[in-house]
JSON list of C-alpha atoms and ligand atoms in Angstrom, two decimals:
[
{"chain": "A", "resi": 1, "resn": "UNK", "atom": "CA", "xyz": [-7.40, 22.59, 12.63]},
{"chain": "A", "resi": 2, "resn": "UNK", "atom": "CA", "xyz": [-7.06, 21.81, 8.97]},
{"chain": "A", "resi": 3, "resn": "UNK", "atom": "CA", "xyz": [-3.84, 22.22, 7.04]},
{"chain": "A", "resi": 4, "resn": "UNK", "atom": "CA", "xyz": [-3.14, 24.09, 3.87]},
{"chain": "A", "resi": 5, "resn": "UNK", "atom": "CA", "xyz": [-4.09, 22.81, 0.45]},
{"chain": "A", "resi": 6, "resn": "UNK", "atom": "CA", "xyz": [-1.76, 22.07, -2.38]},
{"chain": "A", "resi": 7, "resn": "UNK", "atom": "CA", "xyz": [-1.30, 20.65, -5.85]},
{"chain": "A", "resi": 8, "resn": "UNK", "atom": "CA", "xyz": [1.19, 17.87, -6.56]},
{"chain": "A", "resi": 9, "resn": "UNK", "atom": "CA", "xyz": [2.49, 18.02, -10.09]},
{"chain": "A", "resi": 10, "resn": "UNK", "atom": "CA", "xyz": [4.28, 15.36, -12.04]},
{"chain": "A", "resi": 11, "resn": "UNK", "atom": "CA", "xyz": [7.26, 16.82, -13.95]},
{"chain": "A", "resi": 12, "resn": "UNK", "atom": "CA", "xyz": [7.91, 15.23, -17.36]},
{"chain": "A", "resi": 13, "resn": "UNK", "atom": "CA", "xyz": [4.92, 15.43, -19.70]},
{"chain": "A", "resi": 14, "resn": "UNK", "atom": "CA", "xyz": [3.04, 17.58, -17.20]},
{"chain": "A", "resi": 15, "resn": "UNK", "atom": "CA", "xyz": [5.12, 20.75, -16.63]},
{"chain": "A", "resi": 16, "resn": "UNK", "atom": "CA", "xyz": [7.85, 20.18, -19.20]},
{"chain": "A", "resi": 17, "resn": "UNK", "atom": "CA", "xyz": [7.73, 18.37, -22.53]},
{"chain": "A", "resi": 18, "resn": "UNK", "atom": "CA", "xyz": [8.16, 14.59, -22.46]},
{"chain": "A", "resi": 19, "resn": "UNK", "atom": "CA", "xyz": [11.44, 13.99, -24.31]},
{"chain": "A", "resi": 20, "resn": "UNK", "atom": "CA", "xyz": [12.65, 10.80, -22.63]},
{"chain": "A", "resi": 21, "resn": "UNK", "atom": "CA", "xyz": [15.22, 10.88, -19.86]},
{"chain": "A", "resi": 22, "resn": "UNK", "atom": "CA", "xyz": [16.52, 14.40, -19.28]},
{"chain": "A", "resi": 23, "resn": "UNK", "atom": "CA", "xyz": [20.21, 14.21, -18.38]},
{"chain": "A", "resi": 24, "resn": "UNK", "atom": "CA", "xyz": [21.06, 17.76, -19.51]},
{"chain": "A", "resi": 25, "resn": "UNK", "atom": "CA", "xyz": [19.29, 20.98, -18.46]},
{"chain": "A", "resi": 26, "resn": "UNK", "atom": "CA", "xyz": [19.32, 22.16, -22.09]},
{"chain": "A", "resi": 27, "resn": "UNK", "atom": "CA", "xyz": [16.84, 19.41, -23.03]},
{"chain": "A", "resi": 28, "resn": "UNK", "atom": "CA", "xyz": [14.18, 20.80, -20.74]},
{"chain": "A", "resi": 29, "resn": "UNK", "atom": "CA", "xyz": [11.34, 22.75, -22.39]},
{"chain": "A", "resi": 30, "resn": "UNK", "atom": "CA", "xyz": [8.17, 23.95, -20.70]},
{"chain": "A", "resi": 31, "resn": "UNK", "atom": "CA", "xyz": [4.79, 22.88, -22.05]},
{"chain": "A", "resi": 32, "resn": "UNK", "atom": "CA", "xyz": [3.04, 26.07, -23.25]},
{"chain": "A", "resi": 33, "resn": "UNK", "atom": "CA", "xyz": [0.62, 27.32, -20.59]},
{"chain": "A", "resi": 34, "resn": "UNK", "atom": "CA", "xyz": [2.19, 25.32, -17.76]},
{"chain": "A", "resi": 35, "resn": "UNK", "atom": "CA", "xyz": [3.79, 28.35, -16.13]},
{"chain": "A", "resi": 36, "resn": "UNK", "atom": "CA", "xyz": [0.63, 30.42, -16.14]},
{"chain": "A", "resi": 37, "resn": "UNK", "atom": "CA", "xyz": [-1.31, 27.47, -14.70]},
{"chain": "A", "resi": 38, "resn": "UNK", "atom": "CA", "xyz": [1.16, 27.24, -11.82]},
{"chain": "A", "resi": 39, "resn": "UNK", "atom": "CA", "xyz": [1.00, 31.00, -11.28]},
{"chain": "A", "resi": 40, "resn": "UNK", "atom": "CA", "xyz": [-2.80, 30.97, -11.11]},
{"chain": "A", "resi": 41, "resn": "UNK", "atom": "CA", "xyz": [-2.87, 28.07, -8.66]},
{"chain": "A", "resi": 42, "resn": "UNK", "atom": "CA", "xyz": [-0.39, 29.87, -6.41]},
{"chain": "A", "resi": 43, "resn": "UNK", "atom": "CA", "xyz": [-2.44, 33.07, -6.57]},
{"chain": "A", "resi": 44, "resn": "UNK", "atom": "CA", "xyz": [-5.38, 31.00, -5.31]},
{"chain": "A", "resi": 45, "resn": "UNK", "atom": "CA", "xyz": [-3.34, 29.89, -2.30]},
{"chain": "A", "resi": 46, "resn": "UNK", "atom": "CA", "xyz": [-2.11, 26.46, -3.36]},
{"chain": "A", "resi": 47, "resn": "UNK", "atom": "CA", "xyz": [1.24, 25.05, -2.31]},
{"chain": "A", "resi": 48, "resn": "UNK", "atom": "CA", "xyz": [2.91, 23.68, -5.46]},
{"chain": "A", "resi": 49, "resn": "UNK", "atom": "CA", "xyz": [5.07, 20.57, -5.16]},
{"chain": "A", "resi": 50, "resn": "UNK", "atom": "CA", "xyz": [6.58, 18.71, -8.11]},
{"chain": "A", "resi": 51, "resn": "UNK", "atom": "CA", "xyz": [6.87, 14.97, -7.48]},
{"chain": "A", "resi": 52, "resn": "UNK", "atom": "CA", "xyz": [8.93, 13.08, -10.04]},
{"chain": "A", "resi": 53, "resn": "UNK", "atom": "CA", "xyz": [10.43, 9.64, -10.57]},
{"chain": "A", "resi": 54, "resn": "UNK", "atom": "CA", "xyz": [13.98, 10.12, -11.86]},
{"chain": "A", "resi": 55, "resn": "UNK", "atom": "CA", "xyz": [15.55, 6.70, -12.44]},
{"chain": "A", "resi": 56, "resn": "UNK", "atom": "CA", "xyz": [18.04, 8.65, -14.55]},
{"chain": "A", "resi": 57, "resn": "UNK", "atom": "CA", "xyz": [19.99, 8.79, -11.27]},
{"chain": "A", "resi": 58, "resn": "UNK", "atom": "CA", "xyz": [19.79, 5.03, -10.60]},
{"chain": "A", "resi": 59, "resn": "UNK", "atom": "CA", "xyz": [20.97, 4.38, -14.14]},
{"chain": "A", "resi": 60, "resn": "UNK", "atom": "CA", "xyz": [24.07, 6.39, -13.46]},
{"chain": "A", "resi": 61, "resn": "UNK", "atom": "CA", "xyz": [23.31, 8.91, -16.23]},
{"chain": "A", "resi": 62, "resn": "UNK", "atom": "CA", "xyz": [23.14, 11.86, -13.87]},
{"chain": "A", "resi": 63, "resn": "UNK", "atom": "CA", "xyz": [24.15, 12.37, -10.24]},
{"chain": "A", "resi": 64, "resn": "UNK", "atom": "CA", "xyz": [21.99, 14.27, -7.75]},
{"chain": "A", "resi": 65, "resn": "UNK", "atom": "CA", "xyz": [23.97, 17.47, -8.35]},
{"chain": "A", "resi": 66, "resn": "UNK", "atom": "CA", "xyz": [23.25, 17.14, -12.08]},
{"chain": "A", "resi": 67, "resn": "UNK", "atom": "CA", "xyz": [19.58, 16.58, -11.37]},
{"chain": "A", "resi": 68, "resn": "UNK", "atom": "CA", "xyz": [19.72, 19.72, -9.21]},
{"chain": "A", "resi": 69, "resn": "UNK", "atom": "CA", "xyz": [20.93, 21.65, -12.27]},
{"chain": "A", "resi": 70, "resn": "UNK", "atom": "CA", "xyz": [18.00, 20.32, -14.32]},
{"chain": "A", "resi": 71, "resn": "UNK", "atom": "CA", "xyz": [15.62, 21.48, -11.59]},
{"chain": "A", "resi": 72, "resn": "UNK", "atom": "CA", "xyz": [17.33, 24.86, -11.35]},
{"chain": "A", "resi": 73, "resn": "UNK", "atom": "CA", "xyz": [16.66, 25.29, -15.08]},
{"chain": "A", "resi": 74, "resn": "UNK", "atom": "CA", "xyz": [13.02, 24.23, -14.57]},
{"chain": "A", "resi": 75, "resn": "UNK", "atom": "CA", "xyz": [12.56, 26.84, -11.82]},
{"chain": "A", "resi": 76, "resn": "UNK", "atom": "CA", "xyz": [14.36, 29.48, -13.86]},
{"chain": "A", "resi": 77, "resn": "UNK", "atom": "CA", "xyz": [12.15, 28.93, -16.94]},
{"chain": "A", "resi": 78, "resn": "UNK", "atom": "CA", "xyz": [9.04, 29.04, -14.75]},
{"chain": "A", "resi": 79, "resn": "UNK", "atom": "CA", "xyz": [10.36, 32.15, -13.01]},
{"chain": "A", "resi": 80, "resn": "UNK", "atom": "CA", "xyz": [10.67, 33.95, -16.35]},
{"chain": "A", "resi": 81, "resn": "UNK", "atom": "CA", "xyz": [6.88, 33.64, -16.56]},
{"chain": "A", "resi": 82, "resn": "UNK", "atom": "CA", "xyz": [6.26, 34.60, -12.95]},
{"chain": "A", "resi": 83, "resn": "UNK", "atom": "CA", "xyz": [5.65, 31.06, -11.67]},
{"chain": "A", "resi": 84, "resn": "UNK", "atom": "CA", "xyz": [7.32, 29.52, -8.64]},
{"chain": "A", "resi": 85, "resn": "UNK", "atom": "CA", "xyz": [7.33, 26.08, -7.03]},
{"chain": "A", "resi": 86, "resn": "UNK", "atom": "CA", "xyz": [7.53, 25.33, -3.32]},
{"chain": "A", "resi": 87, "resn": "UNK", "atom": "CA", "xyz": [9.59, 22.18, -3.84]},
{"chain": "A", "resi": 88, "resn": "UNK", "atom": "CA", "xyz": [10.74, 19.62, -6.37]},
{"chain": "A", "resi": 89, "resn": "UNK", "atom": "CA", "xyz": [10.76, 16.17, -4.74]},
{"chain": "A", "resi": 90, "resn": "UNK", "atom": "CA", "xyz": [12.23, 13.26, -6.65]},
{"chain": "A", "resi": 91, "resn": "UNK", "atom": "CA", "xyz": [12.71, 9.52, -6.40]},
{"chain": "A", "resi": 92, "resn": "UNK", "atom": "CA", "xyz": [16.22, 8.63, -7.64]},
{"chain": "A", "resi": 93, "resn": "UNK", "atom": "CA", "xyz": [15.68, 4.88, -7.23]},
{"chain": "A", "resi": 94, "resn": "UNK", "atom": "CA", "xyz": [14.91, 2.02, -9.53]},
{"chain": "A", "resi": 95, "resn": "UNK", "atom": "CA", "xyz": [13.86, -1.44, -8.31]},
{"chain": "A", "resi": 96, "resn": "UNK", "atom": "CA", "xyz": [15.58, -3.28, -11.14]},
{"chain": "A", "resi": 97, "resn": "UNK", "atom": "CA", "xyz": [17.84, -1.16, -13.25]},
{"chain": "A", "resi": 98, "resn": "UNK", "atom": "CA", "xyz": [17.54, -1.74, -16.97]},
{"chain": "A", "resi": 99, "resn": "UNK", "atom": "CA", "xyz": [21.29, -1.83, -17.39]},
{"chain": "A", "resi": 100, "resn": "UNK", "atom": "CA", "xyz": [22.56, -3.42, -14.17]},
{"chain": "A", "resi": 101, "resn": "UNK", "atom": "CA", "xyz": [26.18, -3.27, -15.29]},
{"chain": "A", "resi": 102, "resn": "UNK", "atom": "CA", "xyz": [26.00, 0.51, -15.69]},
{"chain": "A", "resi": 103, "resn": "UNK", "atom": "CA", "xyz": [23.63, 1.30, -12.85]},
{"chain": "A", "resi": 104, "resn": "UNK", "atom": "CA", "xyz": [24.55, 2.71, -9.48]},
{"chain": "A", "resi": 105, "resn": "UNK", "atom": "CA", "xyz": [23.84, 0.04, -6.82]},
{"chain": "A", "resi": 106, "resn": "UNK", "atom": "CA", "xyz": [23.29, 2.71, -4.17]},
{"chain": "A", "resi": 107, "resn": "UNK", "atom": "CA", "xyz": [19.98, 3.57, -5.83]},
{"chain": "A", "resi": 108, "resn": "UNK", "atom": "CA", "xyz": [18.90, 0.09, -6.91]},
{"chain": "A", "resi": 109, "resn": "UNK", "atom": "CA", "xyz": [16.15, -0.82, -4.50]},
{"chain": "A", "resi": 110, "resn": "UNK", "atom": "CA", "xyz": [12.46, -0.97, -3.75]},
{"chain": "A", "resi": 111, "resn": "UNK", "atom": "CA", "xyz": [11.61, 2.32, -2.06]},
{"chain": "A", "resi": 112, "resn": "UNK", "atom": "CA", "xyz": [8.55, 4.09, -0.74]},
{"chain": "A", "resi": 113, "resn": "UNK", "atom": "CA", "xyz": [8.96, 7.17, -2.93]},
{"chain": "A", "resi": 114, "resn": "UNK", "atom": "CA", "xyz": [8.73, 5.82, -6.48]},
{"chain": "A", "resi": 115, "resn": "UNK", "atom": "CA", "xyz": [5.26, 6.57, -7.83]},
{"chain": "A", "resi": 116, "resn": "UNK", "atom": "CA", "xyz": [2.69, 4.92, -7.85]},
{"chain": "A", "resi": 117, "resn": "UNK", "atom": "CA", "xyz": [3.70, 4.75, -4.19]},
{"chain": "A", "resi": 118, "resn": "UNK", "atom": "CA", "xyz": [2.66, 7.89, -2.33]},
{"chain": "A", "resi": 119, "resn": "UNK", "atom": "CA", "xyz": [5.95, 8.60, -0.51]},
{"chain": "A", "resi": 120, "resn": "UNK", "atom": "CA", "xyz": [6.80, 11.84, -2.31]},
{"chain": "A", "resi": 121, "resn": "UNK", "atom": "CA", "xyz": [3.30, 13.22, -1.75]},
{"chain": "A", "resi": 122, "resn": "UNK", "atom": "CA", "xyz": [3.41, 12.27, 1.92]},
{"chain": "A", "resi": 123, "resn": "UNK", "atom": "CA", "xyz": [6.78, 13.99, 2.24]},
{"chain": "A", "resi": 124, "resn": "UNK", "atom": "CA", "xyz": [5.41, 17.14, 0.59]},
{"chain": "A", "resi": 125, "resn": "UNK", "atom": "CA", "xyz": [2.40, 17.12, 2.91]},
{"chain": "A", "resi": 126, "resn": "UNK", "atom": "CA", "xyz": [4.65, 16.73, 5.94]},
{"chain": "A", "resi": 127, "resn": "UNK", "atom": "CA", "xyz": [7.02, 19.46, 4.85]},
{"chain": "A", "resi": 128, "resn": "UNK", "atom": "CA", "xyz": [4.33, 22.05, 4.16]},
{"chain": "A", "resi": 129, "resn": "UNK", "atom": "CA", "xyz": [1.62, 21.03, 6.63]},
{"chain": "A", "resi": 130, "resn": "UNK", "atom": "CA", "xyz": [-0.82, 20.06, 3.89]},
{"chain": "A", "resi": 131, "resn": "UNK", "atom": "CA", "xyz": [-4.15, 18.36, 4.46]},
{"chain": "A", "resi": 132, "resn": "UNK", "atom": "CA", "xyz": [-3.95, 15.59, 1.84]},
{"chain": "A", "resi": 133, "resn": "UNK", "atom": "CA", "xyz": [-7.72, 15.35, 1.58]},
{"chain": "A", "resi": 134, "resn": "UNK", "atom": "CA", "xyz": [-7.66, 18.95, 0.33]},
{"chain": "A", "resi": 135, "resn": "UNK", "atom": "CA", "xyz": [-4.87, 18.34, -2.19]},
{"chain": "A", "resi": 136, "resn": "UNK", "atom": "CA", "xyz": [-4.84, 17.45, -5.87]},
{"chain": "A", "resi": 137, "resn": "UNK", "atom": "CA", "xyz": [-2.51, 15.28, -7.95]},
{"chain": "A", "resi": 138, "resn": "UNK", "atom": "CA", "xyz": [-1.97, 16.14, -11.62]},
{"chain": "A", "resi": 139, "resn": "UNK", "atom": "CA", "xyz": [0.04, 14.01, -14.03]},
{"chain": "A", "resi": 140, "resn": "UNK", "atom": "CA", "xyz": [0.22, 12.46, -17.48]},
{"chain": "A", "resi": 141, "resn": "UNK", "atom": "CA", "xyz": [0.59, 8.82, -16.43]},
{"chain": "A", "resi": 142, "resn": "UNK", "atom": "CA", "xyz": [-1.60, 6.28, -14.67]},
{"chain": "A", "resi": 143, "resn": "UNK", "atom": "CA", "xyz": [1.11, 5.93, -12.02]},
{"chain": "A", "resi": 144, "resn": "UNK", "atom": "CA", "xyz": [0.54, 9.60, -11.10]},
{"chain": "A", "resi": 145, "resn": "UNK", "atom": "CA", "xyz": [-3.19, 8.98, -10.71]},
{"chain": "A", "resi": 146, "resn": "UNK", "atom": "CA", "xyz": [-2.49, 5.91, -8.56]},
{"chain": "A", "resi": 147, "resn": "UNK", "atom": "CA", "xyz": [-0.05, 7.88, -6.37]},
{"chain": "A", "resi": 148, "resn": "UNK", "atom": "CA", "xyz": [-2.67, 10.57, -5.83]},
{"chain": "A", "resi": 149, "resn": "UNK", "atom": "CA", "xyz": [-5.23, 7.94, -4.85]},
{"chain": "A", "resi": 150, "resn": "UNK", "atom": "CA", "xyz": [-2.81, 6.17, -2.51]},
{"chain": "A", "resi": 151, "resn": "UNK", "atom": "CA", "xyz": [-2.02, 9.47, -0.79]},
{"chain": "A", "resi": 152, "resn": "UNK", "atom": "CA", "xyz": [-5.72, 10.19, -0.25]},
{"chain": "A", "resi": 153, "resn": "UNK", "atom": "CA", "xyz": [-5.87, 13.29, -2.43]},
{"chain": "A", "resi": 154, "resn": "UNK", "atom": "CA", "xyz": [-9.18, 15.04, -3.02]},
{"chain": "A", "resi": 155, "resn": "UNK", "atom": "CA", "xyz": [-8.83, 14.40, -6.75]},
{"chain": "A", "resi": 156, "resn": "UNK", "atom": "CA", "xyz": [-6.36, 12.90, -9.22]},
{"chain": "A", "resi": 157, "resn": "UNK", "atom": "CA", "xyz": [-6.32, 14.42, -12.69]},
{"chain": "A", "resi": 158, "resn": "UNK", "atom": "CA", "xyz": [-4.88, 12.81, -15.81]},
{"chain": "A", "resi": 159, "resn": "UNK", "atom": "CA", "xyz": [-3.55, 14.99, -18.62]},
{"chain": "A", "resi": 160, "resn": "UNK", "atom": "CA", "xyz": [-3.48, 14.37, -22.37]},
{"chain": "A", "resi": 161, "resn": "UNK", "atom": "CA", "xyz": [-0.01, 15.87, -22.61]},
{"chain": "A", "resi": 162, "resn": "UNK", "atom": "CA", "xyz": [3.14, 13.71, -22.32]},
{"chain": "A", "resi": 163, "resn": "UNK", "atom": "CA", "xyz": [2.33, 10.00, -22.39]},
{"chain": "A", "resi": 164, "resn": "UNK", "atom": "CA", "xyz": [-1.39, 10.84, -21.95]},
{"chain": "A", "resi": 165, "resn": "UNK", "atom": "CA", "xyz": [-2.09, 7.87, -19.70]},
{"chain": "A", "resi": 166, "resn": "UNK", "atom": "CA", "xyz": [-0.51, 5.46, -22.17]},
{"chain": "A", "resi": 167, "resn": "UNK", "atom": "CA", "xyz": [2.11, 4.20, -19.72]},
{"chain": "A", "resi": 168, "resn": "UNK", "atom": "CA", "xyz": [-0.09, 1.24, -18.77]},
{"chain": "A", "resi": 169, "resn": "UNK", "atom": "CA", "xyz": [1.58, 1.05, -15.36]},
{"chain": "A", "resi": 170, "resn": "UNK", "atom": "CA", "xyz": [-1.58, 1.25, -13.25]},
{"chain": "A", "resi": 171, "resn": "UNK", "atom": "CA", "xyz": [-4.50, 0.36, -15.53]},
{"chain": "A", "resi": 172, "resn": "UNK", "atom": "CA", "xyz": [-6.94, 0.26, -12.61]},
{"chain": "A", "resi": 173, "resn": "UNK", "atom": "CA", "xyz": [-6.22, 3.84, -11.53]},
{"chain": "A", "resi": 174, "resn": "UNK", "atom": "CA", "xyz": [-9.31, 5.91, -12.30]},
{"chain": "A", "resi": 175, "resn": "UNK", "atom": "CA", "xyz": [-8.78, 9.66, -12.70]},
{"chain": "A", "resi": 176, "resn": "UNK", "atom": "CA", "xyz": [-11.47, 12.10, -11.59]},
{"chain": "A", "resi": 177, "resn": "UNK", "atom": "CA", "xyz": [-11.07, 13.85, -14.92]},
{"chain": "A", "resi": 178, "resn": "UNK", "atom": "CA", "xyz": [-9.01, 13.59, -18.11]},
{"chain": "A", "resi": 179, "resn": "UNK", "atom": "CA", "xyz": [-7.97, 17.06, -19.25]},
{"chain": "A", "resi": 180, "resn": "UNK", "atom": "CA", "xyz": [-6.12, 18.58, -22.20]},
{"chain": "A", "resi": 181, "resn": "UNK", "atom": "CA", "xyz": [-3.19, 20.06, -20.29]},
{"chain": "A", "resi": 182, "resn": "UNK", "atom": "CA", "xyz": [-2.06, 21.70, -17.05]},
{"chain": "A", "resi": 183, "resn": "UNK", "atom": "CA", "xyz": [-3.98, 24.88, -17.94]},
{"chain": "A", "resi": 184, "resn": "UNK", "atom": "CA", "xyz": [-7.20, 22.90, -18.10]},
{"chain": "A", "resi": 185, "resn": "UNK", "atom": "CA", "xyz": [-6.32, 21.17, -14.83]},
{"chain": "A", "resi": 186, "resn": "UNK", "atom": "CA", "xyz": [-5.83, 24.56, -13.16]},
{"chain": "A", "resi": 187, "resn": "UNK", "atom": "CA", "xyz": [-9.27, 25.63, -14.44]},
{"chain": "A", "resi": 188, "resn": "UNK", "atom": "CA", "xyz": [-10.80, 22.39, -13.09]},
{"chain": "A", "resi": 189, "resn": "UNK", "atom": "CA", "xyz": [-9.17, 22.79, -9.68]},
{"chain": "A", "resi": 190, "resn": "UNK", "atom": "CA", "xyz": [-10.00, 26.48, -9.34]},
{"chain": "A", "resi": 191, "resn": "UNK", "atom": "CA", "xyz": [-13.61, 25.74, -10.22]},
{"chain": "A", "resi": 192, "resn": "UNK", "atom": "CA", "xyz": [-13.70, 22.96, -7.60]},
{"chain": "A", "resi": 193, "resn": "UNK", "atom": "CA", "xyz": [-12.22, 25.39, -5.08]},
{"chain": "A", "resi": 194, "resn": "UNK", "atom": "CA", "xyz": [-14.87, 27.97, -5.95]},
{"chain": "A", "resi": 195, "resn": "UNK", "atom": "CA", "xyz": [-12.25, 30.37, -7.27]},
{"chain": "A", "resi": 196, "resn": "UNK", "atom": "CA", "xyz": [-12.94, 30.25, -11.00]},
{"chain": "B", "resi": 201, "resn": "LIG", "atom": "MG1", "xyz": [5.08, 12.25, -16.56]},
{"chain": "B", "resi": 202, "resn": "LIG", "atom": "ZN1", "xyz": [12.48, 6.14, -4.40]}
]
């Protein structure tokens, strides 16, 4: 029996504007069209899981409760446009904190959840009974594409929003398509699913 299908979304530069580290909910702004893209994917039956690296926690700039408030704001802004997420999964770690003297040692380690590793996607699949081979990864960085590949997703899509693949983290990661924004990614996925 096959599981459900879903779309894994990166957060910064994919759903909300890339503005550097977000340590205050007020800094969070949605990318125009992102909410309607999420709504359309849900209407087509997709499980929607945000997967995001948030070393802001490891750097000691925000604790997990503070990050929870940022995500509450994200879900509230999406909700105003009729869009909902199934989960927001985050990696709070950093392998080598940029400011060791200020960083929280509890989060300073190599982990399995920091993209390009697939840990967050695997966790989402476990939690919602997803068939990874029927899932999609959408993000604005090459590390998102690599995470989607490592998880065995059906396709990994790179967006021209945010850093637009300019992170240089995983230069060998090849996206299935490079698209203007999350709206265009929703179109691409819905077409692939035969629901366009
Ligand atoms: Mg991003
Ligand atoms: Zn982690």
